[in-house]
CSV table of C-alpha atoms in Angstrom, one decimal:
chain,number,residue,atom,x,y,z
A,1,UNK,CA,180.7,73.0,-75.1
A,2,UNK,CA,182.8,72.4,-72.0
A,3,UNK,CA,181.0,74.9,-69.9
A,4,UNK,CA,177.7,73.4,-70.8
A,5,UNK,CA,178.9,69.9,-69.7
A,6,UNK,CA,180.2,71.5,-66.5
A,7,UNK,CA,176.8,73.0,-65.7
A,8,UNK,CA,175.1,69.6,-66.4
A,9,UNK,CA,177.5,67.8,-64.0
A,10,UNK,CA,176.8,70.4,-61.3
A,11,UNK,CA,173.1,69.9,-61.7
A,12,UNK,CA,173.5,66.1,-61.6
A,13,UNK,CA,175.8,66.1,-58.6
A,14,UNK,CA,173.6,68.5,-56.6
A,15,UNK,CA,170.4,66.6,-57.4
A,16,UNK,CA,171.9,63.1,-56.8
A,17,UNK,CA,173.0,64.0,-53.2
A,18,UNK,CA,169.9,66.0,-52.3
A,19,UNK,CA,169.2,64.0,-49.1
A,20,UNK,CA,172.8,64.5,-48.0
A,21,UNK,CA,172.5,68.3,-48.3
A,22,UNK,CA,169.4,68.3,-46.2
A,23,UNK,CA,170.9,65.9,-43.6
A,24,UNK,CA,173.8,68.4,-43.3
A,25,UNK,CA,171.7,71.5,-43.2
A,26,UNK,CA,169.2,70.4,-40.6
A,27,UNK,CA,171.6,69.7,-37.8
A,28,UNK,CA,173.5,72.9,-38.6
A,29,UNK,CA,170.2,74.8,-38.2
A,30,UNK,CA,169.7,73.1,-34.8
A,31,UNK,CA,173.2,74.0,-33.7
A,32,UNK,CA,173.2,77.6,-35.0
A,33,UNK,CA,169.6,78.6,-35.8
A,34,UNK,CA,170.4,82.3,-36.0
A,35,UNK,CA,172.4,81.6,-39.2
A,36,UNK,CA,169.4,80.2,-41.0
A,37,UNK,CA,166.3,81.9,-39.5
A,38,UNK,CA,166.7,85.1,-41.7
A,39,UNK,CA,166.0,82.8,-44.7
A,40,UNK,CA,162.4,82.5,-43.5
A,41,UNK,CA,161.5,85.9,-45.0
A,42,UNK,CA,162.3,84.4,-48.4
A,43,UNK,CA,160.5,81.1,-48.2
A,44,UNK,CA,157.6,82.2,-50.5
A,45,UNK,CA,159.9,83.5,-53.3
A,46,UNK,CA,162.1,80.4,-53.0
A,47,UNK,CA,159.1,78.2,-53.5
A,48,UNK,CA,158.1,80.3,-56.5
A,49,UNK,CA,161.6,79.6,-58.0
A,50,UNK,CA,161.0,75.9,-57.4
A,51,UNK,CA,157.6,75.9,-59.1
A,52,UNK,CA,159.1,77.9,-62.0
A,53,UNK,CA,161.5,75.1,-62.4
A,54,UNK,CA,158.6,72.6,-62.5
A,55,UNK,CA,156.9,74.7,-65.2
A,56,UNK,CA,160.1,74.6,-67.3
A,57,UNK,CA,159.8,70.8,-67.3
A,58,UNK,CA,156.3,70.8,-68.7
A,59,UNK,CA,155.4,70.7,-72.4
A,60,UNK,CA,152.0,70.7,-74.3
A,61,UNK,CA,152.4,66.9,-74.6
A,62,UNK,CA,152.0,66.6,-70.8
A,63,UNK,CA,148.6,68.2,-71.0
A,64,UNK,CA,147.5,66.1,-74.0
A,65,UNK,CA,148.1,63.0,-71.9
A,66,UNK,CA,145.1,64.1,-69.7
A,67,UNK,CA,142.8,63.5,-72.6
A,68,UNK,CA,144.6,60.2,-73.6
A,69,UNK,CA,144.2,58.5,-70.2
A,70,UNK,CA,141.5,60.3,-68.2
A,71,UNK,CA,140.5,57.3,-66.1
A,72,UNK,CA,143.9,56.7,-64.5
A,73,UNK,CA,144.6,60.4,-64.1
A,74,UNK,CA,141.2,60.8,-62.3
A,75,UNK,CA,141.8,57.9,-60.0
A,76,UNK,CA,145.3,59.1,-59.1
A,77,UNK,CA,144.3,62.6,-58.5
A,78,UNK,CA,141.2,61.7,-56.5
A,79,UNK,CA,143.2,59.3,-54.4
A,80,UNK,CA,145.6,62.0,-53.4
A,81,UNK,CA,142.9,64.6,-52.9
A,82,UNK,CA,140.8,62.4,-50.6
A,83,UNK,CA,143.2,60.0,-48.8
A,84,UNK,CA,146.1,62.2,-47.8
A,85,UNK,CA,144.0,65.0,-46.1
A,86,UNK,CA,141.9,62.4,-44.3
A,87,UNK,CA,145.0,60.4,-43.2
A,88,UNK,CA,146.5,63.7,-41.8
A,89,UNK,CA,143.4,64.6,-39.9
A,90,UNK,CA,143.2,61.1,-38.3
A,91,UNK,CA,146.9,61.1,-37.4
A,92,UNK,CA,146.6,64.5,-35.7
A,93,UNK,CA,143.6,63.1,-33.6
A,94,UNK,CA,145.1,59.7,-32.8
A,95,UNK,CA,148.6,60.9,-31.9
A,96,UNK,CA,147.3,63.9,-30.0
A,97,UNK,CA,149.5,66.4,-31.8
A,98,UNK,CA,149.3,70.0,-30.6
A,99,UNK,CA,147.1,71.9,-33.0
A,100,UNK,CA,149.7,74.5,-33.9
A,101,UNK,CA,151.9,71.6,-35.1
A,102,UNK,CA,149.1,69.4,-36.4
A,103,UNK,CA,147.8,72.0,-38.9
A,104,UNK,CA,151.1,71.5,-40.7
A,105,UNK,CA,150.3,67.8,-41.3
A,106,UNK,CA,146.9,68.8,-42.7
A,107,UNK,CA,148.7,71.3,-45.0
A,108,UNK,CA,150.9,68.5,-46.3
A,109,UNK,CA,147.9,66.2,-46.7
A,110,UNK,CA,146.0,68.8,-48.7
A,111,UNK,CA,149.0,69.8,-50.9
A,112,UNK,CA,149.3,68.7,-54.6
A,113,UNK,CA,151.8,66.3,-55.8
A,114,UNK,CA,155.5,67.2,-55.7
A,115,UNK,CA,158.0,66.9,-58.6
A,116,UNK,CA,159.9,64.3,-56.5
A,117,UNK,CA,157.1,61.8,-57.4
A,118,UNK,CA,158.0,62.1,-61.1
A,119,UNK,CA,161.6,61.2,-60.4
A,120,UNK,CA,160.8,58.3,-58.1
A,121,UNK,CA,158.3,56.9,-60.6
A,122,UNK,CA,161.1,56.9,-63.2
A,123,UNK,CA,163.6,55.2,-60.9
A,124,UNK,CA,160.9,52.7,-59.7
A,125,UNK,CA,160.1,51.7,-63.3
A,126,UNK,CA,156.6,53.3,-63.1
A,127,UNK,CA,154.6,55.1,-65.7
A,128,UNK,CA,156.3,58.5,-65.8
A,129,UNK,CA,153.9,60.1,-68.2
A,130,UNK,CA,151.0,59.3,-65.9
A,131,UNK,CA,152.9,60.6,-62.9
A,132,UNK,CA,153.7,63.9,-64.6
A,133,UNK,CA,150.1,64.3,-65.7
A,134,UNK,CA,148.7,63.7,-62.2
A,135,UNK,CA,151.2,66.1,-60.7
A,136,UNK,CA,150.2,68.7,-63.3
A,137,UNK,CA,146.5,68.2,-62.6
A,138,UNK,CA,146.7,68.4,-58.8
A,139,UNK,CA,149.0,71.5,-59.0
A,140,UNK,CA,146.7,73.4,-61.3
A,141,UNK,CA,143.7,72.5,-59.0
A,142,UNK,CA,145.6,73.4,-55.8
A,143,UNK,CA,144.2,76.9,-55.5
A,144,UNK,CA,140.7,75.4,-55.1
A,145,UNK,CA,141.3,71.9,-53.5
A,146,UNK,CA,143.9,72.8,-50.9
A,147,UNK,CA,142.2,75.7,-49.2
A,148,UNK,CA,138.9,73.8,-49.2
A,149,UNK,CA,140.4,70.9,-47.3
A,150,UNK,CA,142.3,73.1,-44.8
A,151,UNK,CA,139.2,75.2,-44.0
A,152,UNK,CA,137.0,72.1,-43.8
A,153,UNK,CA,139.4,70.1,-41.5
A,154,UNK,CA,140.7,73.0,-39.4
A,155,UNK,CA,137.4,74.7,-39.1
A,156,UNK,CA,137.1,77.4,-36.5
A,157,UNK,CA,140.6,76.8,-35.1
A,158,UNK,CA,142.1,78.9,-37.9
A,159,UNK,CA,141.6,82.6,-38.8
A,160,UNK,CA,142.8,82.4,-42.4
A,161,UNK,CA,140.1,82.3,-45.1
A,162,UNK,CA,139.7,80.2,-48.2
A,163,UNK,CA,140.3,83.3,-50.3
A,164,UNK,CA,143.5,84.1,-48.6
A,165,UNK,CA,144.9,80.6,-48.9
A,166,UNK,CA,143.8,80.4,-52.6
A,167,UNK,CA,145.4,83.8,-53.4
A,168,UNK,CA,148.8,82.7,-51.9
A,169,UNK,CA,148.7,79.4,-53.8
A,170,UNK,CA,148.0,81.2,-57.1
A,171,UNK,CA,150.9,83.5,-56.5
A,172,UNK,CA,153.5,81.0,-55.4
A,173,UNK,CA,152.4,77.9,-57.4
A,174,UNK,CA,150.1,78.5,-60.3
A,175,UNK,CA,151.6,81.7,-61.8
A,176,UNK,CA,155.2,80.4,-61.6
A,177,UNK,CA,154.2,77.1,-63.2
A,178,UNK,CA,152.4,78.8,-66.0
A,179,UNK,CA,155.3,81.2,-66.4
A,180,UNK,CA,157.7,78.3,-66.6
A,181,UNK,CA,155.5,76.6,-69.2
A,182,UNK,CA,155.4,79.7,-71.4
A,183,UNK,CA,159.1,80.3,-70.9
A,184,UNK,CA,159.9,76.7,-71.9
A,185,UNK,CA,157.8,77.1,-75.1
A,186,UNK,CA,159.5,80.3,-76.1
A,187,UNK,CA,163.0,79.0,-75.4
A,188,UNK,CA,162.4,75.7,-77.2
A,189,UNK,CA,161.2,77.7,-80.2
A,190,UNK,CA,163.7,80.6,-80.3
A,191,UNK,CA,166.6,79.6,-78.0
A,192,UNK,CA,166.8,75.8,-77.7
A,193,UNK,CA,170.4,75.9,-76.4
A,194,UNK,CA,169.3,78.1,-73.5
A,195,UNK,CA,166.4,75.8,-72.8
A,196,UNK,CA,168.7,72.8,-72.7
A,197,UNK,CA,171.1,74.6,-70.3
A,198,UNK,CA,168.3,75.8,-68.1
A,199,UNK,CA,166.9,72.3,-67.8
A,200,UNK,CA,170.3,71.0,-66.9
A,201,UNK,CA,171.0,73.5,-64.1
A,202,UNK,CA,167.5,74.2,-62.7
A,203,UNK,CA,167.3,70.9,-60.7
A,204,UNK,CA,170.4,72.1,-58.7
A,205,UNK,CA,168.7,75.5,-58.1
A,206,UNK,CA,165.6,73.8,-56.8
A,207,UNK,CA,167.6,71.6,-54.5
A,208,UNK,CA,169.4,74.7,-53.0
A,209,UNK,CA,166.1,76.4,-52.5
A,210,UNK,CA,164.5,73.4,-50.8
A,211,UNK,CA,167.5,72.9,-48.5
A,212,UNK,CA,167.4,76.6,-47.6
A,213,UNK,CA,163.7,76.3,-46.8
A,214,UNK,CA,164.2,73.2,-44.6
A,215,UNK,CA,167.1,74.8,-42.7
A,216,UNK,CA,165.1,78.0,-42.1
A,217,UNK,CA,162.1,76.1,-40.7
A,218,UNK,CA,164.3,73.9,-38.5
A,219,UNK,CA,166.1,77.0,-37.2
A,220,UNK,CA,162.7,78.5,-36.3
A,221,UNK,CA,161.6,75.4,-34.4
A,222,UNK,CA,164.6,74.3,-32.4
A,223,UNK,CA,162.7,74.1,-29.1
A,224,UNK,CA,159.7,72.4,-30.7
A,225,UNK,CA,161.9,69.8,-32.4
A,226,UNK,CA,163.8,69.0,-29.2
A,227,UNK,CA,160.6,68.8,-27.2
A,228,UNK,CA,158.3,66.8,-29.4
A,229,UNK,CA,160.6,65.5,-32.1
A,230,UNK,CA,159.8,61.7,-31.9
A,231,UNK,CA,156.1,62.2,-32.0
A,232,UNK,CA,156.3,64.7,-34.9
A,233,UNK,CA,158.6,62.4,-36.9
A,234,UNK,CA,156.3,59.4,-36.3
A,235,UNK,CA,153.4,61.4,-37.7
A,236,UNK,CA,155.5,62.2,-40.8
A,237,UNK,CA,156.6,58.6,-41.4
A,238,UNK,CA,153.1,57.2,-40.9
A,239,UNK,CA,151.5,59.8,-43.2
A,240,UNK,CA,154.0,59.2,-45.9
A,241,UNK,CA,153.8,55.4,-45.6
A,242,UNK,CA,150.0,55.4,-45.6
A,243,UNK,CA,150.0,57.5,-48.8
A,244,UNK,CA,152.5,55.3,-50.6
A,245,UNK,CA,150.8,52.1,-49.6
A,246,UNK,CA,147.2,53.2,-50.2
A,247,UNK,CA,148.2,54.7,-53.6
A,248,UNK,CA,149.7,51.5,-54.7
A,249,UNK,CA,146.7,49.5,-53.4
A,250,UNK,CA,144.2,51.8,-55.1
A,251,UNK,CA,146.0,51.4,-58.4
A,252,UNK,CA,145.8,47.6,-58.3
A,253,UNK,CA,142.3,47.6,-56.9
A,254,UNK,CA,141.1,49.7,-59.9
A,255,UNK,CA,142.8,47.4,-62.4
A,256,UNK,CA,145.8,49.6,-63.3
A,257,UNK,CA,148.9,47.9,-64.8
A,258,UNK,CA,151.8,47.5,-62.5
A,259,UNK,CA,153.7,50.5,-63.8
A,260,UNK,CA,150.7,52.7,-63.4
A,261,UNK,CA,150.0,51.5,-59.9
A,262,UNK,CA,153.6,52.4,-59.0
A,263,UNK,CA,153.0,55.9,-60.4
A,264,UNK,CA,149.8,56.2,-58.3
A,265,UNK,CA,151.8,55.2,-55.2
A,266,UNK,CA,154.3,57.9,-55.6
A,267,UNK,CA,151.7,60.5,-56.6
A,268,UNK,CA,149.7,59.9,-53.5
A,269,UNK,CA,152.6,59.5,-51.1
A,270,UNK,CA,154.9,62.3,-52.1
A,271,UNK,CA,153.5,65.8,-51.6
A,272,UNK,CA,154.6,69.3,-52.4
A,273,UNK,CA,155.7,69.9,-48.9
A,274,UNK,CA,157.4,73.2,-49.9
A,275,UNK,CA,154.0,74.7,-50.6
A,276,UNK,CA,152.8,73.6,-47.2
A,277,UNK,CA,155.9,75.3,-45.6
A,278,UNK,CA,155.1,78.5,-47.5
A,279,UNK,CA,151.5,78.5,-46.4
A,280,UNK,CA,152.4,77.7,-42.9
A,281,UNK,CA,154.8,80.5,-42.5
A,282,UNK,CA,152.5,83.0,-44.4
A,283,UNK,CA,149.3,82.2,-42.6
A,284,UNK,CA,150.0,80.2,-39.5
A,285,UNK,CA,153.2,79.9,-37.4
A,286,UNK,CA,156.7,78.6,-37.4
A,287,UNK,CA,155.5,75.5,-35.6
A,288,UNK,CA,153.0,74.7,-38.3
A,289,UNK,CA,155.9,74.7,-40.8
A,290,UNK,CA,157.8,72.0,-38.9
A,291,UNK,CA,156.0,68.9,-40.2
A,292,UNK,CA,156.1,70.0,-43.8
A,293,UNK,CA,159.8,70.7,-43.5
A,294,UNK,CA,160.4,67.2,-42.0
A,295,UNK,CA,158.3,65.7,-44.7
A,296,UNK,CA,160.6,67.3,-47.3
A,297,UNK,CA,163.4,65.3,-45.8
A,298,UNK,CA,161.7,62.0,-45.1
A,299,UNK,CA,159.9,61.6,-48.5
A,300,UNK,CA,163.3,61.9,-50.2
A,301,UNK,CA,164.4,58.9,-48.1
A,302,UNK,CA,161.3,56.7,-48.4
A,303,UNK,CA,160.8,57.5,-52.1
A,304,UNK,CA,164.1,56.2,-53.3
A,305,UNK,CA,163.8,53.2,-50.9
A,306,UNK,CA,160.5,52.2,-52.5
A,307,UNK,CA,161.8,52.8,-56.0
A,308,UNK,CA,164.8,50.5,-55.2
A,309,UNK,CA,162.4,47.8,-53.8
A,310,UNK,CA,160.3,48.0,-57.0
A,311,UNK,CA,163.4,47.5,-59.2
A,312,UNK,CA,164.6,44.7,-57.0
A,313,UNK,CA,161.3,42.9,-57.4
A,314,UNK,CA,161.6,43.3,-61.1
A,315,UNK,CA,165.0,41.7,-61.0
A,316,UNK,CA,166.6,44.8,-62.5
A,317,UNK,CA,169.8,46.5,-61.5
A,318,UNK,CA,169.5,49.7,-59.4
A,319,UNK,CA,169.2,53.0,-61.3
A,320,UNK,CA,172.6,54.3,-62.4
A,321,UNK,CA,173.8,57.9,-62.0
A,322,UNK,CA,172.8,58.5,-65.6
A,323,UNK,CA,169.3,57.3,-64.8
A,324,UNK,CA,169.1,59.8,-62.0
A,325,UNK,CA,170.3,62.6,-64.2
A,326,UNK,CA,167.7,61.8,-66.9
A,327,UNK,CA,164.9,61.6,-64.2
A,328,UNK,CA,165.8,65.0,-62.9
A,329,UNK,CA,165.4,66.6,-66.3
């Protein structure tokens, strides 16, 4: 059907130029913050929409892979759970970030894997099945792991409790993901055409939601960005780089094949920064949401760059537009 092809092209185009939309929206939010700050009230439901989209991409086969390759899944998940929170805490201390900003870096470090890691693993010729499985495991465990790290590292400097953080994560991550999984099962069984259309257009919806979240956070933090922009951006770049590098190193050190080590790199380095933004705005401050918002921008620059490097080292041609479209499904 022509209308179905049109929807697919819209989804592909929007996803392909994701970084461009963010690069356009962020300066606009700096220039006219009052245009975008009202979006802040909708950050949590927007994230719920994004996580619903993630749930729609999952199938029972993704969960069976946990049983098929438990060792590599365990190594990838543990690397993310242990390394990224500790890197965040050390960077806050070493760079001397103000605590109201630094807690945002800890939120990013404690967050589960983001769906961008699955796309970058595909483009970088990594093991996509392993990537999807690790993302699924860390997302399901997020209501326990993420609050535990935040409370442990932030300590008495925060007033929010483990239970409050856990409840929010369940509402904006776990329930939408499970809902998306159930909806995907029902659609595949009773309305496969609708499922196909939904999977084609939902990446575009997710991109719009992420861009809106980033613009809202930038609009709320104009003075902070202009005052401490370089140091904050350095923290984001270092944190992301340490995650990508250490994930790849751990993969090889534990005997993973090259494609699985690449998946481990992307899983450790690319976080669900949207969840960190939602928690920051719900339980902390607008300043706490700044680093997670910048991370959303930066890891969608560093991820494709690393994927391109991997394909170059393989001697392969860069991913085509069709590859990007398939990876976004």
